[in-house]
Coordinates of C-alpha atoms in Angstrom, one line a residue:
Chain A
X116 CA 14.1 162.7 116.1
X117 CA 11.0 162.4 118.2
X118 CA 11.7 165.8 119.7
X119 CA 12.0 167.4 116.3
X120 CA 8.7 165.9 115.3
X121 CA 6.8 166.9 118.4
X122 CA 8.0 170.5 118.2
X123 CA 7.1 170.9 114.6
X124 CA 3.9 168.9 114.4
X125 CA 1.6 170.1 111.6
X126 CA -1.8 168.9 112.5
X127 CA -3.3 170.1 109.2
X128 CA -1.3 167.5 107.4
X129 CA -3.8 164.9 108.7
X130 CA -6.4 166.2 106.3
X131 CA -4.6 165.5 103.0
X132 CA -3.2 162.2 104.5
X133 CA -6.7 161.1 105.5
X134 CA -8.1 162.0 102.1
X135 CA -5.2 160.2 100.4
X136 CA -5.7 157.1 102.6
X137 CA -9.4 157.1 101.8
X138 CA -8.7 157.2 98.1
X139 CA -6.2 154.4 98.5
X140 CA -8.5 152.1 100.3
X141 CA -11.7 153.0 98.3
X142 CA -11.1 150.5 95.5
X143 CA -11.0 147.7 98.0
X144 CA -14.2 148.8 99.6
X145 CA -15.8 149.2 96.2
X146 CA -14.5 145.7 95.2
X147 CA -16.0 144.0 98.3
X148 CA -19.2 146.0 98.1
X149 CA -19.7 145.2 94.4
X150 CA -19.0 141.5 95.0
X151 CA -22.2 141.3 97.1
X152 CA -24.4 143.4 94.7
X153 CA -26.8 141.8 92.2
X154 CA -26.2 142.5 88.5
X155 CA -29.0 145.0 88.4
X156 CA -27.4 147.1 91.1
X157 CA -24.0 146.9 89.5
X158 CA -25.3 148.3 86.2
X159 CA -27.6 150.9 87.7
X160 CA -24.8 153.5 87.8
X161 CA -25.7 154.7 91.2
X162 CA -23.3 155.2 94.0
X163 CA -24.3 152.9 96.9
X164 CA -21.5 152.0 99.2
X165 CA -23.4 149.1 100.7
X166 CA -25.5 146.8 98.5
X167 CA -29.2 147.4 98.8
X168 CA -30.1 143.8 98.2
X169 CA -27.0 142.0 99.2
X170 CA -26.5 138.6 97.6
X171 CA -24.1 135.7 97.6
X172 CA -25.1 134.8 94.1
X173 CA -21.8 136.1 92.6
X174 CA -19.8 133.8 94.9
X175 CA -22.0 130.8 94.0
X176 CA -21.5 131.7 90.3
X177 CA -17.8 131.3 90.7
X178 CA -18.3 127.6 91.3
X179 CA -21.2 126.9 89.0
X180 CA -20.4 129.1 86.0
X181 CA -16.6 128.8 86.0
X182 CA -14.2 126.3 87.5
X183 CA -13.1 128.6 90.3
X184 CA -12.5 125.8 92.8
X185 CA -9.8 124.4 90.5
X186 CA -8.1 127.8 90.1
X187 CA -8.0 128.2 93.8
X188 CA -6.6 124.8 94.5
X189 CA -4.0 125.2 91.8
X190 CA -2.9 128.6 93.1
X191 CA -2.5 127.2 96.6
X192 CA -0.7 124.1 95.5
X193 CA 1.7 126.0 93.3
X194 CA 2.4 128.7 95.9
X195 CA 3.1 126.2 98.7
X196 CA 5.4 124.2 96.5
X197 CA 7.3 127.3 95.4
X198 CA 7.6 128.5 99.0
X199 CA 9.0 125.1 100.2
X200 CA 11.4 124.8 97.3
X201 CA 12.8 128.3 97.9
X202 CA 13.1 127.8 101.7
X203 CA 15.2 124.6 101.2
X204 CA 17.3 125.5 98.1
X205 CA 17.9 129.1 98.8
X206 CA 18.9 128.5 102.4
X207 CA 21.3 125.7 101.4
X208 CA 23.0 127.9 98.8
X209 CA 22.9 130.9 101.2
X210 CA 24.8 128.9 103.8
X211 CA 27.3 127.6 101.3
X212 CA 27.9 131.1 99.8
X213 CA 28.3 132.9 103.2
X214 CA 30.2 130.3 105.3
X215 CA 32.0 127.7 103.2
X216 CA 35.0 128.2 101.1
X217 CA 34.7 126.3 97.9
X218 CA 36.1 127.0 94.4
X219 CA 33.7 129.0 92.2
X220 CA 31.8 130.5 95.1
X221 CA 32.4 134.1 94.1
X222 CA 31.5 133.4 90.5
X223 CA 28.3 131.6 91.4
X224 CA 27.2 134.4 93.6
X225 CA 27.9 137.0 90.9
X226 CA 25.9 135.0 88.3
X227 CA 22.9 134.5 90.7
X228 CA 22.9 138.2 91.6
X229 CA 23.1 139.3 87.9
X230 CA 19.9 137.3 87.2
X231 CA 18.1 139.2 89.9
X232 CA 17.0 141.8 87.4
X233 CA 16.2 139.5 84.5
X234 CA 12.4 139.8 83.8
X235 CA 10.2 136.7 83.1
X236 CA 9.4 138.1 79.7
X237 CA 12.9 137.3 78.5
X238 CA 12.9 133.6 79.4
X239 CA 9.3 132.5 78.9
X240 CA 9.5 131.5 75.2
X241 CA 12.4 129.1 75.6
X242 CA 11.0 128.0 79.0
X243 CA 7.8 127.0 77.1
X244 CA 9.8 125.1 74.6
X245 CA 11.7 123.4 77.4
X246 CA 8.7 122.3 79.4
X247 CA 6.9 121.1 76.3
X248 CA 10.0 119.0 75.3
X249 CA 10.1 117.6 78.8
X250 CA 6.5 116.5 78.4
X251 CA 5.4 118.9 81.2
X252 CA 3.2 121.3 79.3
X253 CA 0.0 122.0 81.1
X254 CA 1.1 120.2 84.4
X255 CA 1.9 121.4 87.9
X256 CA 5.6 120.7 87.0
X257 CA 5.4 123.4 84.4
X258 CA 3.8 125.9 86.8
X259 CA 6.2 125.2 89.7
X260 CA 9.7 124.2 88.4
X261 CA 10.7 127.6 87.0
X262 CA 10.1 129.3 90.4
X263 CA 11.7 126.8 92.7
X264 CA 15.1 128.5 92.8
X265 CA 15.0 132.3 92.8
X266 CA 17.9 134.7 93.1
X267 CA 16.0 136.9 95.5
X268 CA 15.8 134.1 98.0
X269 CA 19.5 133.5 97.8
X270 CA 20.1 137.2 98.4
X271 CA 17.9 137.2 101.5
X272 CA 19.3 134.0 103.0
X273 CA 23.0 134.9 102.3
X274 CA 22.6 138.4 103.9
X275 CA 21.1 136.9 107.0
X276 CA 23.3 133.8 107.4
X277 CA 26.4 136.0 107.0
X278 CA 25.6 137.6 110.3
X279 CA 25.6 134.3 112.2
X280 CA 28.9 134.3 114.2
X281 CA 31.6 132.2 112.6
X282 CA 32.7 131.0 116.1
X283 CA 29.5 129.1 116.5
X284 CA 30.1 127.2 113.2
X285 CA 33.8 126.7 114.0
X286 CA 33.0 125.2 117.4
X287 CA 30.6 122.8 115.8
X288 CA 33.2 121.9 113.1
X289 CA 35.8 121.2 115.9
X290 CA 33.3 118.9 117.5
X291 CA 33.3 117.0 114.3
X292 CA 30.0 118.1 112.9
X293 CA 29.7 117.9 109.1
X294 CA 28.5 120.9 107.0
X295 CA 25.0 119.3 106.5
X296 CA 24.6 118.7 110.2
X297 CA 25.6 122.3 110.9
X298 CA 23.2 123.5 108.3
X299 CA 20.2 121.6 109.8
X300 CA 21.0 122.0 113.5
X301 CA 22.5 125.5 113.7
X302 CA 21.8 127.5 110.6
X303 CA 18.2 126.6 110.0
X304 CA 17.0 127.1 113.7
X305 CA 18.8 130.5 113.8
X306 CA 17.4 131.8 110.5
X307 CA 13.7 132.0 111.5
X308 CA 13.1 135.7 110.6
X309 CA 14.8 135.4 107.2
X310 CA 12.9 132.2 106.4
X311 CA 9.7 133.9 107.3
X312 CA 10.4 136.9 105.1
X313 CA 11.4 134.6 102.3
X314 CA 8.3 132.5 102.7
X315 CA 6.0 135.5 102.6
X316 CA 7.7 137.1 99.6
X317 CA 7.6 133.9 97.6
X318 CA 4.0 133.1 98.5
X319 CA 3.0 136.6 97.4
X320 CA 4.9 136.6 94.1
X321 CA 3.6 133.1 93.3
X322 CA 0.0 134.0 94.2
X323 CA 0.2 137.1 92.0
X324 CA 2.3 135.6 89.1
X325 CA 0.6 136.0 85.8
X326 CA 2.6 135.8 82.6
X327 CA 4.1 132.4 83.1
X328 CA 0.9 130.6 84.3
X329 CA -0.9 132.3 81.4
X330 CA 1.5 130.6 79.0
X331 CA 2.0 127.3 80.8
X332 CA -1.6 126.5 81.7
X333 CA -3.6 125.6 78.7
X334 CA -6.8 124.0 80.0
X335 CA -9.2 125.5 82.5
X336 CA -8.5 122.8 85.1
X337 CA -4.8 124.0 85.3
X338 CA -5.5 127.8 85.5
X339 CA -4.4 129.7 88.6
X340 CA -6.6 132.4 90.1
X341 CA -5.2 135.4 88.2
X342 CA -5.2 133.5 84.9
X343 CA -8.8 132.4 85.4
X344 CA -10.0 135.9 86.3
X345 CA -8.1 137.6 83.5
X346 CA -9.4 135.3 80.9
X347 CA -13.0 135.6 82.0
X348 CA -12.5 139.4 81.9
X349 CA -10.8 139.4 78.5
X350 CA -13.0 136.8 76.9
X351 CA -16.5 138.0 77.5
X352 CA -18.3 140.6 75.4
X353 CA -20.5 141.8 78.2
X354 CA -18.5 141.9 81.4
X355 CA -20.1 140.1 84.4
X356 CA -18.7 142.4 87.0
X357 CA -20.4 140.7 89.9
X358 CA -18.6 137.5 89.1
X359 CA -15.3 139.2 88.5
X360 CA -15.5 141.3 91.7
X361 CA -16.3 138.2 93.7
X362 CA -13.3 136.5 92.2
X363 CA -11.0 139.5 92.8
X364 CA -12.2 139.5 96.4
X365 CA -11.3 135.9 96.9
X366 CA -7.8 136.6 95.4
X367 CA -7.1 139.8 97.3
X368 CA -8.8 139.5 100.8
X369 CA -6.8 136.5 102.1
X370 CA -3.6 138.4 101.2
X371 CA -4.8 141.6 102.8
X372 CA -5.7 139.8 106.1
X373 CA -2.3 138.0 106.0
X374 CA -0.6 141.3 105.4
X375 CA -2.3 143.0 108.4
X376 CA -1.2 140.3 110.7
X377 CA 2.4 139.9 109.3
X378 CA 3.0 143.4 108.1
X379 CA 6.4 143.7 109.7
X380 CA 7.7 140.8 107.6
X381 CA 6.1 142.1 104.4
X382 CA 7.5 145.6 104.8
X383 CA 10.9 144.4 106.0
X384 CA 11.2 142.1 103.0
X385 CA 10.2 144.7 100.5
X386 CA 12.3 147.5 101.9
X387 CA 15.5 145.4 101.9
X388 CA 15.0 143.7 98.6
X389 CA 12.9 145.9 96.4
X390 CA 9.8 144.9 94.5
X391 CA 7.8 141.7 94.1
Chain B
X273 CA 33.8 139.2 108.5
X274 CA 35.4 138.4 111.8
X275 CA 36.8 134.8 112.1
X276 CA 37.5 133.5 115.6
X277 CA 40.2 135.6 117.2
X278 CA 42.3 132.6 118.3
X279 CA 42.4 131.0 114.8
X280 CA 46.1 132.0 114.1
X281 CA 47.1 130.7 117.6
X282 CA 45.3 127.4 116.9
X283 CA 46.9 127.1 113.5
X284 CA 50.4 127.7 114.9
X285 CA 49.9 125.1 117.6
X286 CA 48.9 122.5 115.1
X287 CA 51.1 123.8 112.4
X288 CA 52.7 120.5 111.5
X289 CA 49.8 118.1 111.5
X290 CA 47.6 120.8 110.0
X291 CA 49.7 121.2 106.9
X292 CA 49.4 117.5 106.2
X293 CA 45.7 117.3 106.9
X294 CA 44.7 120.6 105.4
X295 CA 44.0 119.5 101.8
X296 CA 41.8 116.7 103.0
X297 CA 39.4 118.7 105.1
X298 CA 39.6 121.5 102.6
X299 CA 38.5 119.2 99.9
X300 CA 35.8 117.7 102.1
X301 CA 34.4 121.1 103.0
X302 CA 34.5 122.3 99.4
X303 CA 32.6 119.2 98.4
X304 CA 30.0 119.9 101.1
X305 CA 29.8 123.5 99.7
X306 CA 29.2 122.2 96.2
X307 CA 26.6 119.7 97.4
X308 CA 24.7 122.4 99.2
X309 CA 24.9 124.6 96.2
X310 CA 23.9 121.8 93.7
X311 CA 20.1 121.6 93.9
X312 CA 19.7 125.4 93.5
X313 CA 22.4 125.6 90.8
X314 CA 20.9 122.8 88.8
X315 CA 17.4 124.2 88.9
X316 CA 18.7 127.7 88.2
X317 CA 20.8 126.6 85.3
X318 CA 17.9 124.6 83.7
X319 CA 15.1 127.1 84.2
X320 CA 16.9 130.5 84.1
X321 CA 20.4 130.6 82.7
X322 CA 19.5 128.1 80.0
X323 CA 16.4 129.9 78.8
X324 CA 18.1 133.2 79.0
X325 CA 20.8 131.9 76.6
X326 CA 18.3 130.1 74.5
X327 CA 16.2 133.2 74.2
X328 CA 19.2 135.1 72.7
X329 CA 19.9 132.2 70.3
X330 CA 16.2 132.0 69.3
X331 CA 16.2 135.8 68.5
X332 CA 18.7 135.0 65.6
X333 CA 16.5 132.3 64.1
X334 CA 13.2 131.9 62.3
X335 CA 11.9 129.5 65.0
X336 CA 8.1 129.0 65.2
X337 CA 5.7 126.9 67.2
X338 CA 6.0 124.2 64.4
X339 CA 9.6 123.7 65.3
X340 CA 8.8 122.5 68.9
X341 CA 9.5 118.9 68.0
X342 CA 12.8 119.7 66.3
X343 CA 14.2 122.7 68.0
X344 CA 17.7 122.4 66.5
X345 CA 16.5 122.3 62.9
X346 CA 15.5 126.0 62.8
X347 CA 17.1 128.4 60.3
X348 CA 19.7 131.0 61.3
X349 CA 18.6 134.5 60.1
X350 CA 21.2 136.7 61.6
X351 CA 19.9 140.1 62.7
X352 CA 16.9 140.1 60.5
X353 CA 14.4 139.7 63.3
X354 CA 15.7 142.8 65.0
X355 CA 15.7 144.6 61.6
X356 CA 12.1 143.6 61.1
X357 CA 11.1 144.8 64.6
X358 CA 12.6 148.3 64.1
X359 CA 10.6 148.7 60.9
X360 CA 7.4 147.1 62.4
X361 CA 5.0 149.9 63.2
X362 CA 3.3 147.9 65.8
X363 CA 6.5 147.2 67.7
X364 CA 7.6 150.9 67.4
X365 CA 4.2 151.7 68.8
X366 CA 4.8 149.3 71.7
X367 CA 8.1 150.9 72.4
X368 CA 6.6 154.4 72.4
X369 CA 3.8 153.2 74.7
X370 CA 6.3 151.6 77.1
X371 CA 8.3 154.8 77.2
X372 CA 5.2 156.8 77.8
X373 CA 4.1 154.5 80.6
X374 CA 7.5 154.6 82.3
X375 CA 8.3 158.2 81.4
X376 CA 5.2 159.6 83.1
X377 CA 4.6 156.8 85.6
X378 CA 8.0 156.8 87.2
X379 CA 8.3 160.5 88.1
X380 CA 4.7 160.6 89.1
X381 CA 5.0 157.6 91.5
X382 CA 8.3 158.9 92.9
X383 CA 6.8 162.3 93.5
X384 CA 3.6 161.0 95.2
X385 CA 5.5 158.5 97.3
X386 CA 7.9 161.3 98.4
X387 CA 5.1 163.6 99.4
X388 CA 3.5 160.9 101.5
X389 CA 6.8 160.0 103.1
X390 CA 7.6 163.6 103.9
X391 CA 4.2 164.2 105.4
X392 CA 4.5 161.0 107.5
X393 CA 8.0 161.8 108.6
X394 CA 7.8 165.5 109.4
X395 CA 4.3 166.4 109.9
X396 CA 2.6 164.0 112.2
X397 CA 3.2 162.4 115.6
X398 CA 0.4 159.9 115.8
X399 CA -0.9 157.1 113.7
X400 CA 2.2 157.0 111.5
X401 CA 2.2 153.2 111.5
X402 CA -1.5 153.2 110.7
X403 CA -1.0 155.4 107.6
X404 CA 2.0 153.5 106.5
X405 CA 0.1 150.2 106.4
X406 CA -2.8 151.9 104.7
X407 CA -0.8 153.4 101.9
X408 CA 1.1 150.2 101.5
X409 CA -1.9 147.8 101.1
X410 CA -2.2 148.0 97.3
X411 CA 1.4 146.7 96.9
X412 CA 0.5 143.2 98.2
X413 CA -2.5 142.7 95.9
X414 CA -2.6 140.8 92.6
X415 CA -2.4 143.2 89.6
X416 CA -4.9 141.1 87.7
X417 CA -7.5 141.2 90.5
X418 CA -7.0 144.9 91.1
X419 CA -7.2 145.7 87.4
X420 CA -10.6 144.1 87.3
X421 CA -11.7 146.4 90.1
X422 CA -10.2 149.5 88.3
X423 CA -11.9 148.5 85.1
X424 CA -15.2 148.6 87.0
X425 CA -14.3 151.9 88.5
X426 CA -13.4 153.4 85.1
X427 CA -16.5 152.3 83.3
X428 CA -18.3 155.3 81.6
X429 CA -20.9 155.3 84.5
X430 CA -18.4 153.9 87.0
X431 CA -17.3 155.2 90.4
X432 CA -14.8 157.8 89.0
X433 CA -17.2 159.4 86.6
X434 CA -19.9 159.5 89.3
X435 CA -17.5 161.3 91.5
X436 CA -16.7 163.7 88.6
X437 CA -20.4 164.2 87.9
X438 CA -20.9 165.2 91.5
X439 CA -18.3 168.0 90.8
X440 CA -20.1 169.0 87.6
X441 CA -17.6 167.4 85.2
X442 CA -18.5 164.9 82.6
X443 CA -15.8 162.2 82.6
X444 CA -14.7 160.4 79.4
X445 CA -15.0 156.7 78.6
X446 CA -11.5 156.3 80.1
X447 CA -10.5 152.9 78.8
X448 CA -12.1 153.2 75.3
X449 CA -10.6 156.5 74.5
X450 CA -7.1 156.6 72.9
X451 CA -6.2 159.7 74.8
X452 CA -7.3 158.5 78.2
X453 CA -6.6 154.8 78.2
X454 CA -2.9 155.2 79.0
X455 CA -3.2 157.8 81.7
X456 CA -5.8 155.5 83.3
X457 CA -3.3 152.6 83.4
X458 CA -0.6 155.0 84.7
X459 CA -2.9 156.2 87.5
X460 CA -3.6 152.6 88.5
X461 CA 0.1 151.7 88.5
X462 CA 0.9 154.7 90.6
X463 CA -1.8 153.7 93.1
X464 CA -0.5 150.2 93.3
X465 CA 3.2 150.9 93.6
X466 CA 3.5 154.2 95.5
X467 CA 3.6 152.2 98.8
X468 CA 6.9 150.5 97.9
X469 CA 8.6 153.7 97.3
X470 CA 7.0 155.4 100.3
X471 CA 8.6 152.7 102.5
X472 CA 12.0 153.1 100.8
X473 CA 11.8 156.9 101.2
X474 CA 10.6 156.8 104.7
X475 CA 13.6 154.7 105.7
X476 CA 15.9 157.1 104.0
X477 CA 14.3 160.2 105.6
X478 CA 14.6 158.7 109.0
X479 CA 18.4 158.3 108.5
X480 CA 18.9 162.0 107.8
X481 CA 21.0 163.9 110.4
X482 CA 18.7 166.0 112.6
X483 CA 21.5 168.4 113.6
X484 CA 21.9 169.6 110.1
X485 CA 18.2 170.5 109.9
X486 CA 18.4 172.2 113.3
X487 CA 21.3 174.3 112.0
X488 CA 19.5 175.2 108.8
X489 CA 16.5 176.2 110.7
X490 CA 18.6 178.5 113.0
X491 CA 20.0 180.1 109.8
X492 CA 16.4 180.9 108.8
X493 CA 15.9 178.3 106.0
X494 CA 12.2 177.7 105.3
X495 CA 10.6 174.3 104.8
X496 CA 10.8 174.5 101.0
X497 CA 14.4 175.6 101.1
X498 CA 15.3 172.9 103.6
X499 CA 13.7 170.3 101.2
X500 CA 15.5 171.6 98.1
X501 CA 18.9 172.2 99.6
X502 CA 19.1 169.5 102.3
X503 CA 16.6 166.7 101.8
X504 CA 16.9 166.3 98.0
X505 CA 20.7 166.1 97.9
X506 CA 20.9 163.9 101.0
X507 CA 18.3 161.6 99.7
X508 CA 19.8 161.3 96.2
X509 CA 21.0 157.7 96.6
X510 CA 17.6 156.6 98.0
X511 CA 15.7 158.4 95.2
X512 CA 18.0 156.7 92.7
X513 CA 17.3 153.3 94.2
X514 CA 13.5 154.0 94.1
X515 CA 13.8 155.1 90.4
X516 CA 15.6 152.0 89.4
X517 CA 13.2 149.7 91.3
X518 CA 10.2 151.2 89.8
X519 CA 11.5 151.7 86.2
X520 CA 12.5 148.0 85.9
X521 CA 9.0 147.2 86.9
X522 CA 7.2 149.7 84.8
X523 CA 9.2 148.8 81.7
X524 CA 7.6 145.3 81.8
X525 CA 4.0 146.4 82.3
X526 CA 1.5 143.9 80.9
X527 CA -1.2 142.7 83.3
X528 CA -2.8 146.1 83.6
X529 CA -3.3 146.4 79.8
X530 CA -4.2 142.7 79.4
X531 CA -7.1 142.9 81.7
X532 CA -8.3 146.6 81.3
X533 CA -7.8 147.4 77.6
X534 CA -6.5 144.3 75.8
X535 CA -3.7 146.6 74.5
X536 CA -6.3 148.9 72.8
X537 CA -8.0 151.1 71.9
X538 CA -6.1 151.0 68.5
X539 CA -2.9 149.7 70.2
X540 CA -2.6 152.7 72.4
X541 CA -1.8 150.6 75.5
X542 CA 0.2 147.8 73.8
X543 CA 3.4 147.4 75.7
X544 CA 6.6 145.6 74.7
X545 CA 5.8 142.7 76.9
X546 CA 2.3 142.5 75.5
X547 CA 3.8 142.6 71.9
X548 CA 6.1 139.8 72.9
X549 CA 3.3 137.8 74.3
X550 CA 1.2 138.3 71.1
X551 CA 4.1 137.2 68.9
X552 CA 4.4 134.1 71.0
X553 CA 0.7 133.5 70.7
X554 CA 1.1 133.7 66.9
X555 CA 3.8 131.1 67.2
X556 CA 6.5 133.4 66.0
X557 CA 9.2 132.5 68.6
X558 CA 12.1 134.3 66.7
X559 CA 10.5 137.7 66.8
X560 CA 9.1 137.2 70.3
X561 CA 12.6 136.4 71.6
X562 CA 14.1 139.4 69.7
X563 CA 11.5 141.8 71.2
X564 CA 12.1 140.5 74.7
X565 CA 15.8 140.9 74.4
X566 CA 15.4 144.5 73.2
X567 CA 13.3 145.1 76.4
X568 CA 15.9 143.5 78.6
X569 CA 18.7 145.5 77.1
X570 CA 16.6 148.7 77.4
X571 CA 16.0 148.0 81.1
X572 CA 19.7 147.4 81.7
X573 CA 20.6 150.7 79.9
X574 CA 18.0 152.7 81.7
X575 CA 19.3 151.4 85.0
X576 CA 22.9 152.4 84.0
X577 CA 21.8 155.8 82.8
X578 CA 20.0 156.5 86.1
X579 CA 23.0 155.5 88.1
X580 CA 25.1 157.9 86.0
X581 CA 22.8 160.8 86.1
X582 CA 22.0 160.7 89.8
X583 CA 25.6 159.9 90.7
X584 CA 27.1 162.7 88.6
X585 CA 25.6 165.5 90.7
X586 CA 27.2 164.3 93.9

C-alpha cells in the first residue's frame, strides 16, 4: 500500500486538495469573523476576513436581547440526559442480545434494527399527542424521553459486546455470578471504546436535533440552541446577522473543538454506523 | 461465535444432574435477559413503535389538534387523506422538490466525495489525516447553525457574490430566486455531507487489492481505465452503501429550507418533511401523518431499488 503510494505520488494533487479544503473551512472562518463584527461592517458588503472594529456586542446581545442562556442550559441538560440514558439502556440490551439466550431475542433484535431507518418525521405527530396526553408538553421530559433508547446505540453495543470472549462470561457464571453482576463487573469495564463512541454520537445528534424540539418546546425558556437560533432567523424581517453568527459560533465551536480532540471516535462511529 | 471448547465435555460429565437443573438455570437466565432488555424495550415501545403505529392509524382519520383531549373519538376516513394529498398541488410540489433535492444532491455528493477520497488515497503521501479531518468537519456541525452562516454567505452582497464579482460575474439573489434557491440548498447539503461519504469511500479504497492494480498497470492500463474497469466495479458495494446512507438523509431535508428560505420563494424549496410540519402546524394531524407515511414508504422503496440496481450489475 505505502509502496504503491510512494511510487506514484502526484504532488500536483495538493493544489486542488488545498483549494477544496480552504473552501470547506471558509464558512467557519466567515462565521467566527462575522460574530465579532459590528452591524455596520456586516452590512457594508466588503470582504474583510478580520473585523476592523472587533466587538463582543453580538455575544452580549445573545443574553440581553434573547434568552440564549436558557437555550444553552436546555441543550446541555437534554444532551447529557440522552447520553446517559443510551449508555445505560443500550448497553443492557446489547449484552442481553449478544450473550444471553432468552425467548424472543431474535425477534426483538430484528424489530430494533428495522427501526434504525425510520425518520423522526414519521413519529413526531403521534409523539406530540402522546406527550401532551401525559401532561409533559413543553417540559424536559418531552425533550428527553423520545431519545433515551435509540436503535443505533443497541447496534453499536451489540456489535462490540459480541466480541468479548464467551469464556470470560462462562467462567464468571461458574463462579456463581448473576447476569447483572457480570454486566456491571465484566461487560461495562471492557466496553470503554464502544461506550465512548456511543456517547459522542448521541451527544452530537442530541445537540443538533431540530424537528422534535421545535415541536415539543413551546415557550422560549424551553428552546434548545438550534430551535432558538432558527426561530430568531425565521421570525425577524431584517436579519440581525451579528447576533445569529454569534449564536451559530456558540453552537458549532464547542463541537468542533471536541471533534479535533476526539476525532478518532467520531470518525470510527460514523464509518461503522452511517449518518447522524 | 465460539463457545468454550470444553463445553461438551463439561456437559457430558454433569449429564445427569444437569438435565434436572437445566430448566431452572435456563429460566433464571432468560429472566435476567428479559430484565436487561426491559427498560430499553419499554421506552422503545412507548416512544417509537407506538407512535409509528399510531401515525399509520392517524393517516386514515380526520384527526386534528382539537381531538387532543379525546384521541379515540376521531372519524375514520379511509384513504381519503392520501387521495387528497395526491391531488394537492402543494404536496405534489413538495414531492417534486424532494426528488429534485435528492436526485441532484445524491449523485453530486457521491461524486465529490469519491474525488476527494481518490485524491487522498492515491495521490498524496503526507498530511492525509490532516485533509481527512478538514473535509470531515462540516459533518459534525448543527445544520441550523450552519444554515444561518450560509444564508449570510448567499446574501445578494454576501461572500459568494463578492467572490463572483471579483471574477467579473454578477451573482443572483440566490435564496430569493426560484431558479437558484434549490441549487443553493443542494450546494450547502453537499458541503455538509461529503465528509461522511469520503470516510466511507476511503475505507473502501484502502481495502482494494494492490496486486490487481499492479497487474493492470503492467498491462498498460491508464489511470482513467483503472478507475473505470477496476475501482468502480470493486467499489460497487461501498458506493451502494454511500448512496443509501445519503438518500435516506436527503429525502428528509427540512432544516436547511426552514432557516434559509422558509420553503420559498413560491414553495420552490418546500420539502415533504416541511409540508408535514406545516400540516401539523395547521392542526391537521390526519394529512400530516399521511404525508409522513408516504415519505417513509418512498425512502424504503428507494433503498430497495438502489440495492437492486447496484447489485444487478455484479
